[in-house]
Coordinates of C-alpha atoms and ligand atoms in Angstrom, one line a residue:
X1 CA 191.7 112.4 156.0
X2 CA 189.0 115.0 156.2
X3 CA 187.6 114.3 152.7
X4 CA 187.8 110.5 153.5
X5 CA 185.6 111.0 156.5
X6 CA 183.3 113.2 154.5
X7 CA 182.9 110.6 151.9
X8 CA 181.9 108.0 154.6
X9 CA 179.3 110.3 156.0
X10 CA 177.0 109.6 153.1
X11 CA 176.5 106.0 154.2
X12 CA 175.4 106.9 157.6
X13 CA 171.8 108.2 157.8
X14 CA 171.5 108.9 161.5
X15 CA 172.9 112.3 162.2
X16 CA 171.8 113.9 165.6
X17 CA 169.8 117.0 164.8
X18 CA 171.9 119.3 167.2
X19 CA 175.2 117.8 166.0
X20 CA 177.5 119.8 163.7
X21 CA 176.6 117.5 160.8
X22 CA 179.2 114.7 161.0
X23 CA 178.3 111.0 161.1
X24 CA 179.6 108.7 163.8
X25 CA 181.7 106.6 161.4
X26 CA 184.4 106.4 163.9
X27 CA 182.4 103.7 165.7
X28 CA 182.4 101.5 162.6
X29 CA 184.7 98.7 161.9
X30 CA 187.0 100.7 159.6
X31 CA 190.1 100.5 161.7
X32 CA 191.9 103.1 159.6
X33 CA 189.3 105.6 160.3
X34 CA 189.6 105.2 164.1
X35 CA 190.9 108.4 165.5
X36 CA 193.5 106.8 167.7
X37 CA 195.0 104.6 165.2
X38 CA 197.0 107.2 163.2
X39 CA 198.0 108.8 166.4
X40 CA 198.9 105.7 168.1
X41 CA 201.5 104.9 165.5
X42 CA 203.0 108.3 166.2
X43 CA 202.7 107.7 170.0
X44 CA 204.6 104.4 169.8
X45 CA 207.6 106.5 169.4
X46 CA 209.1 108.2 172.5
X47 CA 207.2 111.4 173.0
X48 CA 210.2 113.4 174.1
X49 CA 212.6 112.5 171.5
X50 CA 215.4 114.9 172.6
X51 CA 215.9 117.6 175.1
X52 CA 213.9 120.7 174.1
X53 CA 215.0 123.0 176.9
X54 CA 218.6 124.2 176.5
X55 CA 220.8 124.4 179.6
X56 CA 220.3 128.2 179.5
X57 CA 216.6 127.7 179.8
X58 CA 215.7 128.7 176.2
X59 CA 213.8 126.3 174.0
X60 CA 215.7 124.3 171.5
X61 CA 214.4 123.6 168.0
X62 CA 211.5 121.2 167.9
X63 CA 212.5 118.0 166.1
X64 CA 210.7 117.4 162.8
X65 CA 209.2 114.1 164.0
X66 CA 207.6 115.7 167.1
X67 CA 204.0 114.7 167.4
X68 CA 201.7 117.5 166.2
X69 CA 199.0 118.7 168.7
X70 CA 196.3 121.3 168.0
X71 CA 194.7 123.7 170.4
X72 CA 191.5 125.6 169.7
X73 CA 191.4 128.9 171.7
X74 CA 194.1 131.3 172.7
X75 CA 193.1 132.1 176.3
X76 CA 195.0 131.5 179.6
X77 CA 194.6 127.8 179.5
X78 CA 195.6 127.5 175.8
X79 CA 198.8 129.5 176.5
X80 CA 199.9 127.5 179.5
X81 CA 199.1 124.2 177.7
X82 CA 201.0 125.3 174.6
X83 CA 204.0 126.2 176.7
X84 CA 203.9 122.8 178.6
X85 CA 203.5 120.9 175.3
X86 CA 206.2 122.6 173.5
X87 CA 208.4 122.0 176.6
X88 CA 207.5 118.4 176.5
X89 CA 208.6 117.8 172.9
X90 CA 205.3 118.2 171.0
X91 CA 204.8 120.4 167.9
X92 CA 201.9 122.8 168.7
X93 CA 199.7 124.6 166.4
X94 CA 197.1 127.0 167.9
X95 CA 193.8 127.9 166.3
X96 CA 192.5 131.3 167.0
X97 CA 189.9 133.5 165.4
X98 CA 192.4 136.3 165.4
X99 CA 195.8 134.8 165.2
X100 CA 197.6 138.2 164.5
X101 CA 196.4 139.5 167.9
X102 CA 197.3 136.5 170.0
X103 CA 200.4 135.1 168.4
X104 CA 202.7 137.2 170.5
X105 CA 201.4 135.6 173.7
X106 CA 202.6 132.1 172.8
X107 CA 206.0 130.5 172.9
X108 CA 207.8 131.2 169.6
X109 CA 207.8 127.5 168.8
X110 CA 204.1 127.3 168.8
X111 CA 202.5 128.1 165.5
X112 CA 199.4 130.3 165.8
X113 CA 197.1 130.4 163.0
X114 CA 193.4 130.4 162.0
X115 CA 191.2 127.7 163.4
X116 CA 190.6 125.9 160.0
X117 CA 194.4 125.6 159.4
X118 CA 195.3 124.7 163.0
X119 CA 193.0 121.6 163.0
X120 CA 193.8 120.3 159.5
X121 CA 196.9 118.2 160.3
X122 CA 197.0 117.2 164.1
X123 CA 195.2 114.1 165.2
X124 CA 194.7 115.3 168.8
X125 CA 193.1 118.7 169.3
X126 CA 192.6 120.4 172.7
X127 CA 189.4 122.4 172.8
X128 CA 190.3 125.3 175.2
X129 CA 187.2 127.3 174.8
X130 CA 184.1 127.5 177.0
X131 CA 181.1 125.4 176.5
X132 CA 178.9 128.2 175.3
X133 CA 181.3 128.6 172.3
X134 CA 181.5 125.0 171.3
X135 CA 178.7 125.5 168.7
X136 CA 180.8 128.3 167.0
X137 CA 183.3 125.6 166.2
X138 CA 180.7 123.7 164.1
X139 CA 182.1 125.2 160.8
X140 CA 185.2 123.0 161.5
X141 CA 183.3 119.7 161.7
X142 CA 184.6 118.6 158.3
X143 CA 188.3 119.0 159.3
X144 CA 187.7 117.6 162.8
X145 CA 186.0 114.4 161.7
X146 CA 187.9 111.2 162.9
X147 CA 190.1 113.1 165.3
X148 CA 190.5 113.2 169.1
X149 CA 189.0 116.2 170.7
X150 CA 190.2 116.8 174.3
X151 CA 187.7 118.6 176.4
X152 CA 189.4 120.5 179.1
X153 CA 186.5 122.7 180.1
X154 CA 185.1 123.3 183.6
X155 CA 181.5 124.3 184.1
X156 CA 180.6 126.9 186.7
X157 CA 178.5 125.7 189.6
X158 CA 175.4 127.2 187.9
X159 CA 176.2 125.6 184.6
X160 CA 176.8 122.2 186.3
X161 CA 173.4 122.3 187.8
X162 CA 171.7 123.7 184.8
X163 CA 173.0 121.1 182.2
X164 CA 172.3 117.4 182.8
X165 CA 174.8 116.5 180.1
X166 CA 178.4 117.1 180.9
X167 CA 180.4 119.5 178.7
X168 CA 182.4 116.6 177.2
X169 CA 179.2 114.7 176.3
X170 CA 177.8 117.9 174.8
X171 CA 180.9 118.3 172.7
X172 CA 180.6 114.6 171.7
X173 CA 177.1 115.2 170.6
X174 CA 178.1 118.2 168.4
X175 CA 180.9 116.3 166.9
X176 CA 179.7 112.7 166.5
X177 CA 182.4 112.0 164.0
X178 CA 185.1 112.7 166.5
X179 CA 186.3 110.9 169.7
X180 CA 186.0 113.2 172.7
X181 CA 188.3 112.6 175.7
X182 CA 187.8 114.5 178.9
X183 CA 191.1 115.4 180.4
X184 CA 193.2 118.2 182.1
X185 CA 190.2 120.0 183.5
X186 CA 191.5 119.4 187.0
X187 CA 194.8 121.1 186.2
X188 CA 194.8 124.9 186.4
X189 CA 196.5 127.0 183.8
X190 CA 198.9 128.1 186.5
X191 CA 199.8 124.5 187.5
X192 CA 200.4 123.7 183.7
X193 CA 202.7 126.6 183.4
X194 CA 204.6 126.1 186.7
X195 CA 205.1 122.4 185.9
X196 CA 203.7 119.4 187.6
X197 CA 206.1 119.6 190.5
X198 CA 204.5 122.7 191.8
X199 CA 200.9 121.7 191.2
X200 CA 198.5 118.8 191.3
X201 CA 200.1 115.9 189.4
X202 CA 196.9 113.8 188.7
X203 CA 195.1 114.2 185.3
X204 CA 191.7 112.5 185.3
X205 CA 190.9 111.0 181.9
X206 CA 187.7 109.6 180.6
X207 CA 186.4 108.6 177.1
X208 CA 184.4 105.9 175.4
X209 CA 187.5 104.9 173.3
X210 CA 190.2 103.1 175.1
X211 CA 192.7 103.8 172.3
X212 CA 192.1 107.5 172.5
X213 CA 192.3 107.4 176.3
X214 CA 195.8 105.6 176.0
X215 CA 197.0 108.3 173.6
X216 CA 196.0 111.2 175.9
X217 CA 197.4 109.2 178.9
X218 CA 200.8 109.0 177.2
X219 CA 200.7 112.7 176.5
X220 CA 199.9 113.5 180.1
X221 CA 202.8 111.3 181.2
X222 CA 205.2 112.9 178.7
X223 CA 204.1 116.3 180.2
X224 CA 205.1 115.1 183.6
X225 CA 201.6 114.3 184.9
X226 CA 200.1 111.2 186.2
X227 CA 197.0 110.0 184.2
X228 CA 194.2 108.4 186.1
X229 CA 191.6 106.4 184.1
X230 CA 188.1 107.5 185.1
X231 CA 186.3 105.2 182.7
X232 CA 183.8 106.0 180.0
X233 CA 182.6 109.5 179.0
X234 CA 179.7 109.0 181.2
X235 CA 182.1 109.8 184.1
X236 CA 182.7 113.3 182.7
X237 CA 180.1 115.0 184.8
X238 CA 181.8 113.6 187.9
X239 CA 185.2 114.7 186.7
X240 CA 183.8 118.1 185.9
X241 CA 182.4 118.4 189.4
X242 CA 185.8 117.9 191.0
X243 CA 187.1 121.5 190.5
X244 CA 183.9 122.8 191.9
X245 CA 184.4 121.3 195.2
X246 CA 185.9 123.6 197.8
X247 CA 188.2 121.7 200.2
X248 CA 185.7 119.0 200.7
X249 CA 187.7 117.3 203.6
X250 CA 187.9 120.7 205.4
X251 CA 184.1 121.4 205.5
X252 CA 183.2 119.6 208.7
X253 CA 186.4 120.5 210.7
X254 CA 186.1 124.2 209.6
X255 CA 182.5 124.3 210.6
X256 CA 183.2 122.6 213.8
X257 CA 186.0 125.2 214.5
X258 CA 183.7 128.0 213.7
X259 CA 181.0 126.7 215.8
X260 CA 183.3 126.3 218.7
X261 CA 184.6 129.8 218.1
X262 CA 181.1 131.3 218.1
X263 CA 180.1 129.4 221.4
X264 CA 183.2 130.4 223.3
X265 CA 183.2 134.0 222.0
X266 CA 179.6 134.4 223.2
X267 CA 180.4 132.8 226.6
X268 CA 183.5 135.1 227.0
X269 CA 181.5 138.2 225.8
X270 CA 178.8 137.5 228.5
X271 CA 181.5 137.1 231.2
X272 CA 183.9 139.9 230.3
X273 CA 181.8 142.5 228.7
X274 CA 178.1 142.1 229.4
X275 CA 178.4 141.2 233.1
X276 CA 180.5 144.3 234.0
X277 CA 178.1 146.4 232.0
X278 CA 175.0 145.2 233.7
X279 CA 176.3 144.6 237.2
X280 CA 178.8 147.5 237.5
X281 CA 177.8 149.9 234.7
X282 CA 181.3 149.5 233.3
X283 CA 181.8 149.9 229.6
X284 CA 184.1 147.2 228.4
X285 CA 182.9 146.8 224.9
X286 CA 186.3 147.9 223.6
X287 CA 187.5 144.3 224.6
X288 CA 185.4 142.7 221.8
X289 CA 187.8 143.0 218.8
X290 CA 191.0 141.9 220.6
X291 CA 190.8 140.8 224.2
X292 CA 187.7 138.6 223.9
X293 CA 188.9 137.1 220.7
X294 CA 192.2 136.3 222.4
X295 CA 190.5 134.6 225.3
X296 CA 188.4 132.7 222.7
X297 CA 191.2 131.5 220.4
X298 CA 193.1 129.2 223.0
X299 CA 189.8 127.6 224.0
X300 CA 189.1 126.6 220.4
X301 CA 192.6 125.5 219.8
X302 CA 192.7 123.4 223.0
X303 CA 189.3 121.8 222.4
X304 CA 190.1 121.0 218.8
X305 CA 193.4 119.4 219.9
X306 CA 191.4 117.2 222.3
X307 CA 189.0 116.3 219.5
X308 CA 192.0 114.9 217.5
X309 CA 192.7 112.4 220.3
X310 CA 189.1 111.6 221.4
X311 CA 188.1 109.4 218.5
X312 CA 191.2 107.3 218.9
X313 CA 190.2 106.7 222.6
X314 CA 186.6 105.9 221.5
X315 CA 187.9 103.4 218.9
X316 CA 190.2 101.7 221.4
X317 CA 187.3 101.5 223.9
X318 CA 185.0 99.9 221.2
X319 CA 187.6 97.4 220.2
X320 CA 188.1 96.4 223.8
X321 CA 184.4 96.0 224.3
X322 CA 183.9 94.0 221.1
X323 CA 187.0 92.1 221.6
X324 CA 187.9 92.3 217.9
X325 CA 189.3 94.8 215.3
X326 CA 187.4 93.2 212.5
X327 CA 184.2 95.0 212.9
X328 CA 183.6 98.4 211.3
X329 CA 183.4 101.4 213.4
X330 CA 180.1 103.4 213.1
X331 CA 180.2 105.8 210.3
X332 CA 180.4 108.9 212.4
X333 CA 183.5 107.6 214.2
X334 CA 185.0 106.5 210.9
X335 CA 184.5 110.0 209.5
X336 CA 185.9 111.6 212.7
X337 CA 189.0 109.5 212.5
X338 CA 189.6 110.4 208.9
X339 CA 189.3 114.1 209.8
X340 CA 191.9 114.1 212.6
X341 CA 194.6 115.8 210.4
X342 CA 192.4 118.7 209.4
X343 CA 191.2 119.2 213.0
X344 CA 194.8 119.1 214.2
X345 CA 195.9 121.7 211.7
X346 CA 193.0 123.9 212.6
X347 CA 194.0 123.6 216.3
X348 CA 197.5 124.8 215.3
X349 CA 196.0 127.7 213.3
X350 CA 194.0 128.9 216.3
X351 CA 197.0 128.4 218.6
X352 CA 199.1 130.5 216.3
X353 CA 196.6 133.3 216.2
X354 CA 196.4 133.2 220.0
X355 CA 200.2 133.7 220.2
X356 CA 200.0 136.6 217.7
X357 CA 197.1 138.2 219.6
X358 CA 198.9 137.8 222.8
X359 CA 201.9 139.8 221.5
X360 CA 199.6 142.6 220.5
X361 CA 198.0 142.8 224.0
X362 CA 200.5 145.1 225.5
X363 CA 200.4 147.5 222.4
X364 CA 196.8 148.4 223.2
X365 CA 196.0 151.9 224.4
X366 CA 193.7 150.5 227.1
X367 CA 196.6 148.4 228.4
X368 CA 198.9 151.6 228.6
X369 CA 196.1 153.5 230.5
X370 CA 195.7 150.5 232.8
X371 CA 199.4 150.6 233.6
X372 CA 199.4 154.3 234.3
X373 CA 196.3 154.0 236.5
X374 CA 198.0 151.2 238.5
X375 CA 201.1 153.2 238.9
X376 CA 199.1 156.3 240.2
X377 CA 197.1 154.0 242.6
X378 CA 200.4 152.6 243.8
X379 CA 201.8 156.1 244.5
X380 CA 198.6 157.2 246.2
X381 CA 198.7 154.1 248.4
X382 CA 202.3 154.9 249.1
X383 CA 203.6 151.6 248.0
X384 CA 207.1 151.6 246.7
X385 CA 207.2 148.2 245.0
X386 CA 204.5 146.1 243.5
X387 CA 205.7 142.5 243.3
X388 CA 203.6 139.4 243.9
X389 CA 205.9 136.5 243.9
X390 CA 203.2 133.9 243.2
X391 CA 201.8 135.8 240.3
X392 CA 205.3 136.2 238.8
X393 CA 206.0 132.5 239.0
X394 CA 202.6 131.6 237.6
X395 CA 203.0 133.7 234.6
X396 CA 206.6 132.7 233.9
X397 CA 205.5 129.0 234.0
X398 CA 202.3 129.3 231.9
X399 CA 204.0 131.4 229.2
X400 CA 206.8 128.9 229.0
X401 CA 204.4 126.0 228.8
X402 CA 202.3 127.8 226.2
X403 CA 205.4 128.3 224.0
X404 CA 206.4 124.7 224.3
X405 CA 202.9 123.5 223.5
X406 CA 202.9 125.8 220.4
X407 CA 206.3 124.4 219.4
X408 CA 205.0 120.9 219.6
X409 CA 201.9 121.7 217.6
X410 CA 204.1 123.3 214.9
X411 CA 206.1 120.2 214.6
X412 CA 202.9 118.1 214.3
X413 CA 201.7 120.5 211.6
X414 CA 205.0 120.4 209.7
X415 CA 205.2 116.6 209.8
X416 CA 201.6 116.4 208.4
X417 CA 202.7 118.0 205.1
X418 CA 202.8 115.3 202.5
X419 CA 206.5 116.1 201.5
X420 CA 207.7 115.8 205.0
X421 CA 205.3 112.8 205.9
X422 CA 206.6 110.9 202.9
X423 CA 210.1 111.2 204.2
X424 CA 209.3 109.5 207.5
X425 CA 208.8 105.8 208.0
X426 CA 205.5 104.6 209.5
X427 CA 207.1 104.3 213.0
X428 CA 208.5 107.8 212.9
X429 CA 205.3 109.2 211.7
X430 CA 203.3 107.5 214.3
X431 CA 205.7 108.6 217.0
X432 CA 205.4 112.3 216.1
X433 CA 201.6 112.3 215.5
X434 CA 200.6 110.1 218.4
X435 CA 203.3 110.3 221.1
X436 CA 204.4 113.9 220.5
X437 CA 200.8 114.9 219.8
X438 CA 199.8 113.6 223.2
X439 CA 202.8 115.5 224.7
X440 CA 201.3 118.7 223.1
X441 CA 198.0 117.9 224.7
X442 CA 199.6 117.5 228.1
X443 CA 201.6 120.7 227.8
X444 CA 198.4 122.6 226.7
X445 CA 196.7 121.2 229.7
X446 CA 199.5 122.3 232.0
X447 CA 199.5 125.8 230.3
X448 CA 195.8 126.1 230.9
X449 CA 196.0 124.9 234.6
X450 CA 198.8 127.3 235.4
X451 CA 197.0 130.0 233.6
X452 CA 193.9 129.3 235.7
X453 CA 195.7 128.6 238.9
X454 CA 193.3 129.1 241.8
X455 CA 190.7 131.1 239.9
X456 CA 188.3 128.1 239.6
X457 CA 187.9 128.2 243.4
X458 CA 187.4 131.9 243.8
X459 CA 183.9 133.2 243.9
X460 CA 184.5 136.6 242.2
X461 CA 185.5 134.7 239.0
X462 CA 182.0 133.3 238.6
X463 CA 180.3 136.0 236.6
X464 CA 176.6 135.5 236.3
X465 CA 177.4 132.1 238.1
X466 CA 179.3 131.2 234.9
X467 CA 182.6 129.4 235.7
X468 CA 185.8 130.8 234.2
X469 CA 186.2 129.7 230.5
X470 CA 189.3 127.6 231.1
X471 CA 187.5 125.3 233.5
X472 CA 185.1 124.3 230.6
X473 CA 187.9 123.7 228.2
X474 CA 189.7 121.5 230.7
X475 CA 186.8 119.0 230.8
X476 CA 187.5 117.1 227.5
X477 CA 191.3 116.9 227.7
X478 CA 191.2 115.7 231.3
X479 CA 188.8 112.9 230.3
X480 CA 191.2 112.0 227.4
X481 CA 194.3 112.1 229.6
X482 CA 192.4 109.9 232.2
X483 CA 191.4 107.4 229.5
X484 CA 194.9 107.3 228.1
X485 CA 196.2 106.5 231.6
X486 CA 193.5 103.7 231.8
X487 CA 194.6 102.3 228.5
X488 CA 198.2 102.1 229.7
X489 CA 197.2 99.8 232.6
X490 CA 198.8 96.4 231.7
X491 CA 195.6 94.5 231.7
X492 CA 194.0 96.8 229.1
X493 CA 197.1 97.6 227.1
X494 CA 198.0 93.9 226.6
X495 CA 194.5 93.1 225.5
X496 CA 194.4 96.0 223.2
X497 CA 197.7 95.1 221.6
X498 CA 196.5 91.5 221.2
X499 CA 193.3 92.7 219.4
X500 CA 195.3 95.1 217.1
X501 CA 197.4 92.1 216.1
X502 CA 194.3 90.2 215.0
X503 CA 193.4 88.3 218.2
X504 CA 189.6 87.9 218.9
X505 CA 187.6 87.4 221.9
X506 CA 185.8 84.2 220.6
X507 CA 188.6 83.2 218.3
X508 CA 186.2 83.7 215.4
X509 CA 185.2 86.3 212.9
X510 CA 181.5 87.1 213.2
X511 CA 179.5 88.2 210.1
X512 CA 176.0 88.4 208.8
X513 CA 174.9 86.3 205.9
X514 CA 173.7 88.6 203.1
X515 CA 169.9 88.9 203.3
X516 CA 169.7 86.6 206.3
X517 CA 168.3 88.8 209.0
X518 CA 166.4 86.1 210.9
X519 CA 169.3 84.0 212.0
X520 CA 171.4 86.9 213.3
X521 CA 175.1 86.5 213.5
X522 CA 176.8 83.4 212.1
X523 CA 180.2 82.5 213.2
X524 CA 183.0 81.6 210.8
X525 CA 186.4 80.3 211.8
X526 CA 188.2 82.2 209.0
Ligands
NAP601 P1 189.8 132.3 178.1 O1 191.1 132.9 178.6 O2 188.6 133.2 178.2 O3 190.0 131.8 176.7 C1 188.9 131.3 175.9 C2 189.3 131.3 174.4 O4 188.2 130.7 173.7 C3 189.5 132.7 173.9 O5 190.8 133.1 174.1 C4 189.1 132.5 172.4 O6 190.3 132.4 171.7 C5 188.5 131.1 172.4 N1 187.2 131.2 171.6 C6 186.9 130.4 170.6 N2 185.6 130.6 170.2 C7 185.2 131.7 170.9 C8 184.0 132.4 170.8 N3 183.0 132.0 170.0 N4 183.8 133.4 171.8 C9 184.8 133.6 172.7 N5 186.0 133.0 172.7 C10 186.2 132.0 171.8 O7 189.6 131.0 178.9 P2 190.5 130.0 179.6 O8 190.8 130.3 181.0 O9 191.7 129.8 178.7 O10 189.6 128.6 179.6 C11 189.4 128.0 178.4 C12 188.8 126.6 178.7 O11 189.7 125.9 179.6 C13 187.5 126.7 179.5 O12 186.6 125.7 179.1 C14 188.0 126.4 180.9 O13 186.9 125.9 181.7 C15 189.1 125.5 180.8 N6 190.0 125.4 181.9 C16 190.7 126.6 182.2 C17 191.6 126.6 183.4 C18 192.3 127.8 183.8 O14 193.0 127.7 184.8 N7 192.1 128.9 183.1 C19 191.7 125.4 184.1 C20 191.1 124.2 183.7 C21 190.2 124.3 182.5 P3 190.4 133.2 170.3 O15 189.8 134.6 170.4 O16 191.9 133.2 169.9 O17 189.6 132.4 169.3

């Protein structure tokens, strides 16, 4: 095969100067030299021809007809890939610069040998080395000609910005006689080893050769992954950028939560630490690491929870005003609606922290001193029993409501996990997220109200004229609860239900003709 490809090179005069010297004859009409052809014949057979993992977990002998796959590199990714491939019924040959040193790290059924030998027979070769070492593989160009090279590499953020050409395109430019497929880069070595059930199942695949893409897709499927066609090799840059993204859907909600935390922390710091220091010369800076944080956490959790339900209210109001559901929401509202899950989970996270911090409050040395000082004061004042009935009740009720609210938030968080959410039907999911979510908001509001009690009306709780923090946090949830009450009024709820079933105010769908800005809205009775 290699020598055949070698012979054909002579007829092709255009060899890219940076390439490893092979002509792009794969793009010619000779069907038998197409890299996918030989492999596709093999791939027509079932990939897992028989069970390879025995009941005791050990690997059984690989059948002779098992498709042969090569791997260049013997690092973490190569090892995990070899394990998964062997377990999926493939015959694996690993090419290393130093096979003696690395052979022991691979499954016994994988053959570890020198690079030249490893690439001689398989039609599909995984390149599990970093981009900067691609050029060191140029000596293999003869053997690799006409084969499928799978580029699994991920650039670092710096490399991604530095190179305009994706790693896969660079590999293709070095080996013009090969077909390069970008695949498996979004799967970590750990996910490969643990098996697709424990990791991300999707394998994004792109290549300029549909046949090669099909071959790799079949391999991915045989390994238990779900292939996703991303188009031509030009998409490789986009595919390579995916693992560089850090929790993209969490960015805005996290920044929002942090922003709220900073604002509330500063507010509480001014009220609880700075004001006593300036007005009464009392040193309360010790409160900063725990007490002030604990006053801040429920504020953030509560406001975030309201922000989960506010966009729904705004969307309902907009639909009522427009009299239709067929008009797009503004982008900001659309994004907000899409981020509700993340905001809700962050609310749960802050509420959990609040519960943990609250458990720690009595453990503080300062709390113990306060208790002793109070006891001494009581003795000096000759009071035998300190018991304020109203305070006792207030605390019992607000703690109980707080625990209930946290329990409800935990339920919401658990049901938002994909494995649980998938087991619920649409009605059940909507009941938990919408109805029980609103109950959680009500319970949190009652928890806050009983915590605050009459303090909002007592002058001594206005430090530097700043109202107690809980009064600020109550504003948004109260507006939402009021709005929810309004939407439950029969006149509004009936209209909203009709709109959500497709009814429109004018009985018509309004749209703008493309490019026609002068005539404004046209009406179509679609
Ligand atoms: P690694 O552990 O550092 O392994 C790289 C391997 O490249 C080495 O073991 C070495 O094997 C081989 N190699 C070939 N030519 C080389 C040269 N000239 N200089 C140095 N090494 C050379 O890296 P890795 O984590 O397996 O990653 C390998 C590729 O997989 C990278 O492109 C990476 O982006 C991609 N990837 C990795 C993961 C992951 O979770 N690790 C996930 C997705 C993608 P020999 O010494 O035996 O030749």
